N, CA and C of each residue as an Amber inpcrd file, in Angstrom:
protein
   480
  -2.7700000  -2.5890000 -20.6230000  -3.1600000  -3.4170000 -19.4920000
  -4.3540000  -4.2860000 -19.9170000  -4.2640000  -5.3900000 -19.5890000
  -5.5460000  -6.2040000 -19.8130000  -6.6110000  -5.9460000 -19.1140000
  -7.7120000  -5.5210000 -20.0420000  -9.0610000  -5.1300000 -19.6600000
 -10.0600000  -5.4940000 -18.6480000  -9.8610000  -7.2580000 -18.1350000
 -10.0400000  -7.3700000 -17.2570000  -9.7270000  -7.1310000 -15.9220000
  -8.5500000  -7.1130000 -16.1020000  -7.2660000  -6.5370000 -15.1300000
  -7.5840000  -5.1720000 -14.9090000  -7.9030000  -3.9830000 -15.7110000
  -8.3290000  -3.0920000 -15.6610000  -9.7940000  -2.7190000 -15.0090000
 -10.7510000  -3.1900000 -15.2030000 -12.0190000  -3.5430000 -14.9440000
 -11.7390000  -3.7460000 -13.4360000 -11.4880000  -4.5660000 -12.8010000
 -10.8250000  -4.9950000 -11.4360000 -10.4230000  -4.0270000 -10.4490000
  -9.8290000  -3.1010000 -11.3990000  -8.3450000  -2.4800000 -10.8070000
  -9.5900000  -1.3240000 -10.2430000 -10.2260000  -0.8800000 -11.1000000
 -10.9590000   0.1560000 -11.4030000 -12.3930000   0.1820000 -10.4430000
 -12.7100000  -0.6120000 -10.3230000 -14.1210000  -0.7970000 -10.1460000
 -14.3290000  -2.0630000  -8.7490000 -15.7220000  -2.1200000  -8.4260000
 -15.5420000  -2.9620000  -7.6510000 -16.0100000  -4.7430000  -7.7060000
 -15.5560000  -6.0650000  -7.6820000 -15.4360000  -7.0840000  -7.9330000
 -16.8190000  -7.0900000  -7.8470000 -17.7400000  -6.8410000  -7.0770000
 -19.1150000  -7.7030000  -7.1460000 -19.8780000  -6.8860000  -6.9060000
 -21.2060000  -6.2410000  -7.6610000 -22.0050000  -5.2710000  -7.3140000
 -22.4810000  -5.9700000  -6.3690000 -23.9430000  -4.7600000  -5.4870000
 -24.5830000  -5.0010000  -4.5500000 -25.8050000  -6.1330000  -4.8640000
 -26.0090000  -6.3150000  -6.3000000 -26.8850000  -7.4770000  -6.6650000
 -26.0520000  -8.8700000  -6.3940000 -25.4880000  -8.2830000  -7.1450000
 -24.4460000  -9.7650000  -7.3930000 -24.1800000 -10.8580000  -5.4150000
 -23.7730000  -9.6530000  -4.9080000 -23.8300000  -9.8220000  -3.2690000
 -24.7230000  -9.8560000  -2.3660000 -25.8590000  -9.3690000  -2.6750000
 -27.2990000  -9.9050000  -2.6660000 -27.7010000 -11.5850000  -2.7770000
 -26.9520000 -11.6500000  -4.1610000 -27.8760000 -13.1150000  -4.2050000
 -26.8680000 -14.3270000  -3.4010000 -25.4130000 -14.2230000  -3.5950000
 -25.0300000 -15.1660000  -2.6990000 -25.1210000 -15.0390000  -1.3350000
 -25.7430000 -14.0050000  -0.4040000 -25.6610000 -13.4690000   1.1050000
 -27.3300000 -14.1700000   1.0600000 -27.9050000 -13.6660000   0.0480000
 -29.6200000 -14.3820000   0.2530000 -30.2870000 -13.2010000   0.3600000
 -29.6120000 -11.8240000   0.5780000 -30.3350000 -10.3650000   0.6410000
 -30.5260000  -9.3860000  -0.4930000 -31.5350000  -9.2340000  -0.2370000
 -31.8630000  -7.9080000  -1.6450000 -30.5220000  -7.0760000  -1.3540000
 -30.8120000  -6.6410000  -2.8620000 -29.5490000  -5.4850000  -3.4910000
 -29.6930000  -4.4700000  -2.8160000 -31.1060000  -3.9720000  -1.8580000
 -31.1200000  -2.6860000  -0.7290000 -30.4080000  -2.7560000  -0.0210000
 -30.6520000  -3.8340000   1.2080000 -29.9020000  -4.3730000   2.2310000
 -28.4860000  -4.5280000   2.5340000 -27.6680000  -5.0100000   1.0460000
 -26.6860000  -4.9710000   0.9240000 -25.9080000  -4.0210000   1.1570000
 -26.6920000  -3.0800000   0.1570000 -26.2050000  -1.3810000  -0.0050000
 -26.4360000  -0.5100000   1.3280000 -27.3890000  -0.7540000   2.1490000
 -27.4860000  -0.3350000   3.5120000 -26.1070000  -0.9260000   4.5410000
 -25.6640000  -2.0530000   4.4450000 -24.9440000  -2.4290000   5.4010000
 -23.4230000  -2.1570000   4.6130000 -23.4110000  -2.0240000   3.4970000
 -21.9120000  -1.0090000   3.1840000 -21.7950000   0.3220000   3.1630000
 -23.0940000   0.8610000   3.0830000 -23.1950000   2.3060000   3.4540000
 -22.6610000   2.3140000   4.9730000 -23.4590000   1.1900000   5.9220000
 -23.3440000   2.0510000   7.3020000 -21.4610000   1.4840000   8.0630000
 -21.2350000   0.5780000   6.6440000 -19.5280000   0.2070000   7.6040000
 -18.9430000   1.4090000   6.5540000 -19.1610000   2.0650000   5.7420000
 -18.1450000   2.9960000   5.2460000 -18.6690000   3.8000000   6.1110000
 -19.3840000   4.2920000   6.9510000 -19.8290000   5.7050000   7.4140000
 -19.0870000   5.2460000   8.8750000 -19.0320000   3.8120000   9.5780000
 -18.3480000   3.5630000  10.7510000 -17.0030000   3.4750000  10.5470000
 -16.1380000   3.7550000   9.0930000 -15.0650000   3.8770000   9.2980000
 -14.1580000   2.4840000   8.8230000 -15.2920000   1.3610000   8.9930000
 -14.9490000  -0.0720000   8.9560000 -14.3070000  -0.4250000   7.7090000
 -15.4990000   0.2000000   6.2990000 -14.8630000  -0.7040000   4.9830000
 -13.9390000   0.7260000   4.4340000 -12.9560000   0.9730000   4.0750000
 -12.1310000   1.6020000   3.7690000 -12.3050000   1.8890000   1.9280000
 -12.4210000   0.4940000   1.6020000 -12.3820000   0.3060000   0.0770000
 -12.5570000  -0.8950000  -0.2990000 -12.8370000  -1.5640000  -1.3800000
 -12.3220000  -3.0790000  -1.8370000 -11.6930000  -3.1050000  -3.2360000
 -10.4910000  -3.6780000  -3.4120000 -10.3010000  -4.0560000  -4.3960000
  -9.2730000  -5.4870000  -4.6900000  -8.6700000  -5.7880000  -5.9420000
  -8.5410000  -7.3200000  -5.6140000  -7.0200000  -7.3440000  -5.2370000
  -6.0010000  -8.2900000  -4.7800000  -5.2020000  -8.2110000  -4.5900000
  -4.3440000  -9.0020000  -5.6510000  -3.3450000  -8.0280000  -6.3970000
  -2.5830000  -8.6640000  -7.5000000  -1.0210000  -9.0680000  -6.6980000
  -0.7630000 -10.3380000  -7.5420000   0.4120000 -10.6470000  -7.4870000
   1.5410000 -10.0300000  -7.3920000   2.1640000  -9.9780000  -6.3690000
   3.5250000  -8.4450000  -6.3160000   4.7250000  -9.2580000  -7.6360000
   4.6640000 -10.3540000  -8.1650000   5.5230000 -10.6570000  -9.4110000
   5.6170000  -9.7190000 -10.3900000   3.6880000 -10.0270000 -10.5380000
   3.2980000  -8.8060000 -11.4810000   3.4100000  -7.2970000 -11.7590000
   3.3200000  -6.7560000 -10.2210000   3.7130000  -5.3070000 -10.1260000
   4.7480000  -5.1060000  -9.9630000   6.4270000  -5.8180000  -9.4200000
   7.1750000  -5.8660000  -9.3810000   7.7930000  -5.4580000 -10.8000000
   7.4960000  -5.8670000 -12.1890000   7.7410000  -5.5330000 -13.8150000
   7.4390000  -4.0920000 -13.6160000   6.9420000  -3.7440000 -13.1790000
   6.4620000  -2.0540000 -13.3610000   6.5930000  -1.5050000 -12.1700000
   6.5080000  -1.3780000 -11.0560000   6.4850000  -0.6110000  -9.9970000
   7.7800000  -0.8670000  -9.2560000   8.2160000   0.1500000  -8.0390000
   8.7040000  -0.5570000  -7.0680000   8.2830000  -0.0150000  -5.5930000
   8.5810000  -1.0920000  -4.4590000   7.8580000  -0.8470000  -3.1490000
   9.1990000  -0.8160000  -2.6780000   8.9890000   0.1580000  -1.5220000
   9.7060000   0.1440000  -0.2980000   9.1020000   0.0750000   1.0140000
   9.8870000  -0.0820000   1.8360000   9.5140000   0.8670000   3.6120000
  10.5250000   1.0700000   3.8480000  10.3230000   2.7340000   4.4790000
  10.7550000   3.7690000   5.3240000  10.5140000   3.7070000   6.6820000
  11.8520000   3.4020000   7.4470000  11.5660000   3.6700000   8.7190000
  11.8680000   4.9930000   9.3150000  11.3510000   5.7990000  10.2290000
  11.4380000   7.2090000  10.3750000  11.2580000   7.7610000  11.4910000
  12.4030000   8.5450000  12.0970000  12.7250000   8.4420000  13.5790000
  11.9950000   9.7850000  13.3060000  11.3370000  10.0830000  14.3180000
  10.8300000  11.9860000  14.1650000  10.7510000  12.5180000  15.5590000
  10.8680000  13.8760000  15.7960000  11.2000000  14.2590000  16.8470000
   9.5810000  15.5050000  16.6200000   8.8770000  14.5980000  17.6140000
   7.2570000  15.6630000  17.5640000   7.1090000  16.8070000  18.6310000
   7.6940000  17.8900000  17.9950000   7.6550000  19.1960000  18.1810000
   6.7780000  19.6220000  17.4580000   6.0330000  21.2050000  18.2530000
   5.2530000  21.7370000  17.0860000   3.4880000  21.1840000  16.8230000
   3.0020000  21.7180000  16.2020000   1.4990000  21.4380000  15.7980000
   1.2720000  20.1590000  15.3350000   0.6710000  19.6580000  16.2620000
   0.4920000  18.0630000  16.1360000   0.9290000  16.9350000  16.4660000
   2.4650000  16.8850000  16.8310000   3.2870000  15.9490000  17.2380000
   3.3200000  14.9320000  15.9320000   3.4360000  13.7170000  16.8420000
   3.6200000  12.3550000  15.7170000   2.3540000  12.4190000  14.6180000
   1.2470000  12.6900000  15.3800000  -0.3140000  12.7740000  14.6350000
   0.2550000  13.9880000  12.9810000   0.4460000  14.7540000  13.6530000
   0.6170000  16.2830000  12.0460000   1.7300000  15.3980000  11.5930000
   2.9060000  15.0390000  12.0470000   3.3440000  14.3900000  10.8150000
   3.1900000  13.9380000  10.2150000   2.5250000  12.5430000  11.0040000
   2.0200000  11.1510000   9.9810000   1.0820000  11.6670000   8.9870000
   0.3360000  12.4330000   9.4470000  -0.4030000  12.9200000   8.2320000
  -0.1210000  13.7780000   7.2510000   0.7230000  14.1120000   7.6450000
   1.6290000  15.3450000   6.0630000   2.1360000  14.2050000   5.2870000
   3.2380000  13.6060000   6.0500000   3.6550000  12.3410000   5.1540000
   2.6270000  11.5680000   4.3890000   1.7330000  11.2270000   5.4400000
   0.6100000  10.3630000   4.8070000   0.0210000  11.0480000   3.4140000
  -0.0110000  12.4950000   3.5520000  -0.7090000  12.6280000   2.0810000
  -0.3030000  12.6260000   0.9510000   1.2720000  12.1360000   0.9890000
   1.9500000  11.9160000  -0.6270000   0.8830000  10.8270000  -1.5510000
   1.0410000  11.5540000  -2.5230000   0.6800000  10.0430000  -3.4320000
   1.2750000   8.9870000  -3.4910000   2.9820000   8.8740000  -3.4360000
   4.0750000   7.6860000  -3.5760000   2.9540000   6.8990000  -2.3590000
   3.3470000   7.3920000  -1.1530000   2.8100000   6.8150000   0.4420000
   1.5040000   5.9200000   0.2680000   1.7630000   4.6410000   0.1940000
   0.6480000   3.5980000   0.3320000  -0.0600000   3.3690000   1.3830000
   1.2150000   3.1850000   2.9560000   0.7280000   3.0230000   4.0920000
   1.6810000   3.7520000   4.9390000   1.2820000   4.0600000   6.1510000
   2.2600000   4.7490000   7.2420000   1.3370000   4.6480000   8.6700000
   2.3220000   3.9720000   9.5780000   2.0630000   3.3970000  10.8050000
   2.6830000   3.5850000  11.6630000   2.1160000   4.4210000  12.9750000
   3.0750000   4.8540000  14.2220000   3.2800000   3.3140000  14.7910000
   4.6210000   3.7930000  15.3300000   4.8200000   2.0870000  15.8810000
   5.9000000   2.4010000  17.0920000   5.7610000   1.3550000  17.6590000
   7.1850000   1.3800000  18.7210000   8.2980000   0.2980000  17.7600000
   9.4910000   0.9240000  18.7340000  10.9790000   0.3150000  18.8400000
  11.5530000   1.2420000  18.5830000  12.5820000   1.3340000  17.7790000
  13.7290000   1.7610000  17.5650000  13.1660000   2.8450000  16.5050000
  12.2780000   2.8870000  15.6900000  12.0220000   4.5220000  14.8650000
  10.1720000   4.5290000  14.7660000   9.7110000   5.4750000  14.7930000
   8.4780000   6.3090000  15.0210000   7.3890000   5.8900000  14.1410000
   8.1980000   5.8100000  12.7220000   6.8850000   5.6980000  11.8240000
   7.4780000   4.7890000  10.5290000   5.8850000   3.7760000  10.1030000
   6.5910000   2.5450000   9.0550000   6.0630000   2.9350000   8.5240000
   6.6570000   3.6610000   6.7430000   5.7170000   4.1710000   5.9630000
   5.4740000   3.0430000   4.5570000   5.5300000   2.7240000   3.6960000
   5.2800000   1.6830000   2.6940000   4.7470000   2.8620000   1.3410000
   6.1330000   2.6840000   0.5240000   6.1000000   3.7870000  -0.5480000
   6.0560000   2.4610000  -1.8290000   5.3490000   3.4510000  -2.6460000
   5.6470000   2.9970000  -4.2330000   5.8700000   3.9820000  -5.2260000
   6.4510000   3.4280000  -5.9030000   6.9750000   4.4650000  -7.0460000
   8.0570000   3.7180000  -8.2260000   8.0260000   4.8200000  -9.7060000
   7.6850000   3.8650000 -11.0360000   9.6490000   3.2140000 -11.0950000
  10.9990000   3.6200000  -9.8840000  11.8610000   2.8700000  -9.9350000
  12.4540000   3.8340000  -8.8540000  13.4790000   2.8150000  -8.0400000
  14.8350000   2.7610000  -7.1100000  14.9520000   4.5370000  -7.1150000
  14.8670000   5.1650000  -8.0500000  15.4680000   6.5260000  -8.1260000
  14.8600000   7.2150000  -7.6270000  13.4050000   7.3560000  -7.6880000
  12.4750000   7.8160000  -7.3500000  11.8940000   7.5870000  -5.9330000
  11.9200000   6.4530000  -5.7770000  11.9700000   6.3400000  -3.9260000
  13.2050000   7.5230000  -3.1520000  14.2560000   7.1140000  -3.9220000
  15.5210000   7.8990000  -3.5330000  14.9920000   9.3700000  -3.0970000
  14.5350000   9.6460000  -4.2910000  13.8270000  11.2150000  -4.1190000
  12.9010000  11.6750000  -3.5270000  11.7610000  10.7710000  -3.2910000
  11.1040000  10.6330000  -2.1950000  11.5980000  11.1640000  -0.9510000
  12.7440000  10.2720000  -0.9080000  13.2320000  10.5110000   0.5530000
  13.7970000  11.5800000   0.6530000  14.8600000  11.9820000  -0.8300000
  15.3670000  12.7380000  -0.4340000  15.1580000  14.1280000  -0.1610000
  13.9840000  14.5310000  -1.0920000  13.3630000  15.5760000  -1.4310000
  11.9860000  15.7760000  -0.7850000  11.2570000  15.1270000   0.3030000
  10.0890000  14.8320000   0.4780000  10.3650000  14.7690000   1.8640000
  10.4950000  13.4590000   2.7050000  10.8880000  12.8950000   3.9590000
  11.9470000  13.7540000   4.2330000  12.7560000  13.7850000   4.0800000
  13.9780000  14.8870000   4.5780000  13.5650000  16.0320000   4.8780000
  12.7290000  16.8960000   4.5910000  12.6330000  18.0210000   4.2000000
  11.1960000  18.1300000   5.3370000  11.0120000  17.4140000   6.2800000
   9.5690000  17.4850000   6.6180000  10.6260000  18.1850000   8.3760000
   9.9720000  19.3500000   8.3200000  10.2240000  19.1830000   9.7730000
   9.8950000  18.3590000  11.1410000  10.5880000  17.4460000  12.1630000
  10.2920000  17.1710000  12.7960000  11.0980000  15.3540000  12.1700000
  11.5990000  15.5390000  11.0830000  11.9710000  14.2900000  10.4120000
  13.3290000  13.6710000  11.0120000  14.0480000  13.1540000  11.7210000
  15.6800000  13.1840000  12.0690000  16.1600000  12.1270000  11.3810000
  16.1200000  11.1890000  10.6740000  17.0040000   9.8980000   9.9680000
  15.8500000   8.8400000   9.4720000  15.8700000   8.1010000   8.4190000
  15.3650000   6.9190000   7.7100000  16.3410000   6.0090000   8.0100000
  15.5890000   4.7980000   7.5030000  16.0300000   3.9530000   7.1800000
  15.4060000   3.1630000   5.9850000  16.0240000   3.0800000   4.4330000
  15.0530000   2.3510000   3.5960000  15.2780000   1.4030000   3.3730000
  14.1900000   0.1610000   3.0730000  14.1230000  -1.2740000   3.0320000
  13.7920000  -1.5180000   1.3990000  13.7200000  -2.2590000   0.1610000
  13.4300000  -1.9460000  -0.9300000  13.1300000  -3.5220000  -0.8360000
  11.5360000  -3.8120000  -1.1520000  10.4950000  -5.1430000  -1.4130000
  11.3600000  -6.0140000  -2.3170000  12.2740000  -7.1650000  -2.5820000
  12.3920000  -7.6620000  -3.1540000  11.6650000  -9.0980000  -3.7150000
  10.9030000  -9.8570000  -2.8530000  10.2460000 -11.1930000  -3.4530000
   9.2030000 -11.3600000  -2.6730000   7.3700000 -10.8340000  -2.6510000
   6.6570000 -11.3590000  -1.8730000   6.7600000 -13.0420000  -1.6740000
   6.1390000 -13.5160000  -0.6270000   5.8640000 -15.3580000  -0.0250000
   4.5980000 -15.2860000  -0.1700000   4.1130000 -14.2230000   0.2820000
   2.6710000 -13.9440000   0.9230000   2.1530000 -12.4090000   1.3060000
   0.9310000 -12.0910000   0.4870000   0.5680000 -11.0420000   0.3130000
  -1.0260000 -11.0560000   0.5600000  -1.2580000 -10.4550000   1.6490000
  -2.8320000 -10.1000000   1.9480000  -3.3650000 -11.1950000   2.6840000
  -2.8760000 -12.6340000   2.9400000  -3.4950000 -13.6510000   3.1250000
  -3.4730000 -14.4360000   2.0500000  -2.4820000 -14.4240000   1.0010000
  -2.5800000 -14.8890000   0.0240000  -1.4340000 -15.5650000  -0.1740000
  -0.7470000 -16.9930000  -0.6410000   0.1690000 -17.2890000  -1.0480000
   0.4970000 -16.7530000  -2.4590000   1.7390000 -16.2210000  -2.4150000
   2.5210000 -16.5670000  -3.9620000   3.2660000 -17.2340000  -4.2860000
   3.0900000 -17.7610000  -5.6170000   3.7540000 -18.9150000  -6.0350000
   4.3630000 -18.0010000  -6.9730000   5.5260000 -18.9320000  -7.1520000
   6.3400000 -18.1160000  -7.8970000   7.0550000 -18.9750000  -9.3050000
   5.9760000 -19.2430000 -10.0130000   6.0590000 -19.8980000 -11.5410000
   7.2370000 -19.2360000 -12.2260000   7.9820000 -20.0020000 -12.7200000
   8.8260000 -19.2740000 -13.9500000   9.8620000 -18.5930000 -13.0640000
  10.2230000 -18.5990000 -12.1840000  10.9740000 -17.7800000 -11.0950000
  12.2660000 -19.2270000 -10.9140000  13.3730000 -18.3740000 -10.7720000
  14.5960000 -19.1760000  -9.6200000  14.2020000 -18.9600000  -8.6600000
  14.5510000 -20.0850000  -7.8040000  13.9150000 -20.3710000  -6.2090000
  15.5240000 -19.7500000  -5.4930000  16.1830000 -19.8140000  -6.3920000
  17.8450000 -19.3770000  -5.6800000  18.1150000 -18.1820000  -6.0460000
  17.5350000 -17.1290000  -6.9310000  17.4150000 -15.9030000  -6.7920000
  16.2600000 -15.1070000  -6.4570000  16.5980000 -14.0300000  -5.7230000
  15.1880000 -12.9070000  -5.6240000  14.7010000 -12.3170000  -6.8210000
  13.1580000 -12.2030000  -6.8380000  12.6900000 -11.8900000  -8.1990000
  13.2940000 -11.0180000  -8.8010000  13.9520000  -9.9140000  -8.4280000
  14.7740000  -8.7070000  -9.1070000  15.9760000  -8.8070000  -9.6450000
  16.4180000 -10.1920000  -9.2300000  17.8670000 -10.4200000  -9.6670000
  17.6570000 -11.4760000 -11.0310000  16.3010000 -12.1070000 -11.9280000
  15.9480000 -13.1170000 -11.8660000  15.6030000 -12.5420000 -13.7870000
């Protein structure tokens, strides 16, 4: 992996100096007001947002939609959070319509989502049917356009 790319991946884009001097505030101040939004719950994490072209060569994304029937210790809440603590599991969101919970998996190919589901999600009590969706070509990611250099505009990146 390229080192910068790594560096990035790893760590965070701009120390509290660095964010200091373009805000106009000492490196304390800084560090006080990300202390007190991680302690309110607010900043979660930062890191940068890569091109899904790029992770697309190596990874793959899905979403799981997931009808569940909340019986038992916890209801929708104990599930989402059992589910939630896989490593594959990126994101998972109670939602209305037609199924319970949108989960957003990754994992290193197609087979392995498979197993995910099949061996993981299946197996969760309180689980009754999926539905899986498999990421084929971000537009737009995070607030971010992608452009899609070197790409057919008449195929999806996976076919490409």
């Amino acid at each position: 992996m390229n080192s910068v790319l790594k560096l990035l991946l790893e760590g965070e884009a701009l120390d509290t100096q660095q964010l200091g001097k373009i805000l106009g505030l000492g490196a304390d101040a800084v560090e006080r007001e990300l202390a007190e939004l991680r302690r309110q719950g607010v900043l979660l994490g930062m890191r940068p947002v890569l091109n899904p072209s790029f992770e697309a060569e190596r990874r793959v994304r899905a979403v799981i939609e997931i009808k569940i029937r909340p019986e038992g210790i916890g209801g929708f809440d104990g599930i989402a959070e059992r589910i939630s603590s896989v490593e594959q599991v990126e994101s998972c969101y109670l939602m209305s319509g037609g199924y319970d919970l949108l989960v957003v998996v990754t994992a290193d190919n197609l087979y392995k989502v498979a197993g995910f589901v099949h061996e993981r999600l299946a197996r969760i009590e309180g689980v009754q049917g999926t539905s899986t969706h498999f990421f084929l070509r971000a537009y737009k990611k995070d607030g971010f356009v992608v452009t899609a250099d070197g790409v057919r505009r008449d195929q999806p990146a996976v076919s490409a």
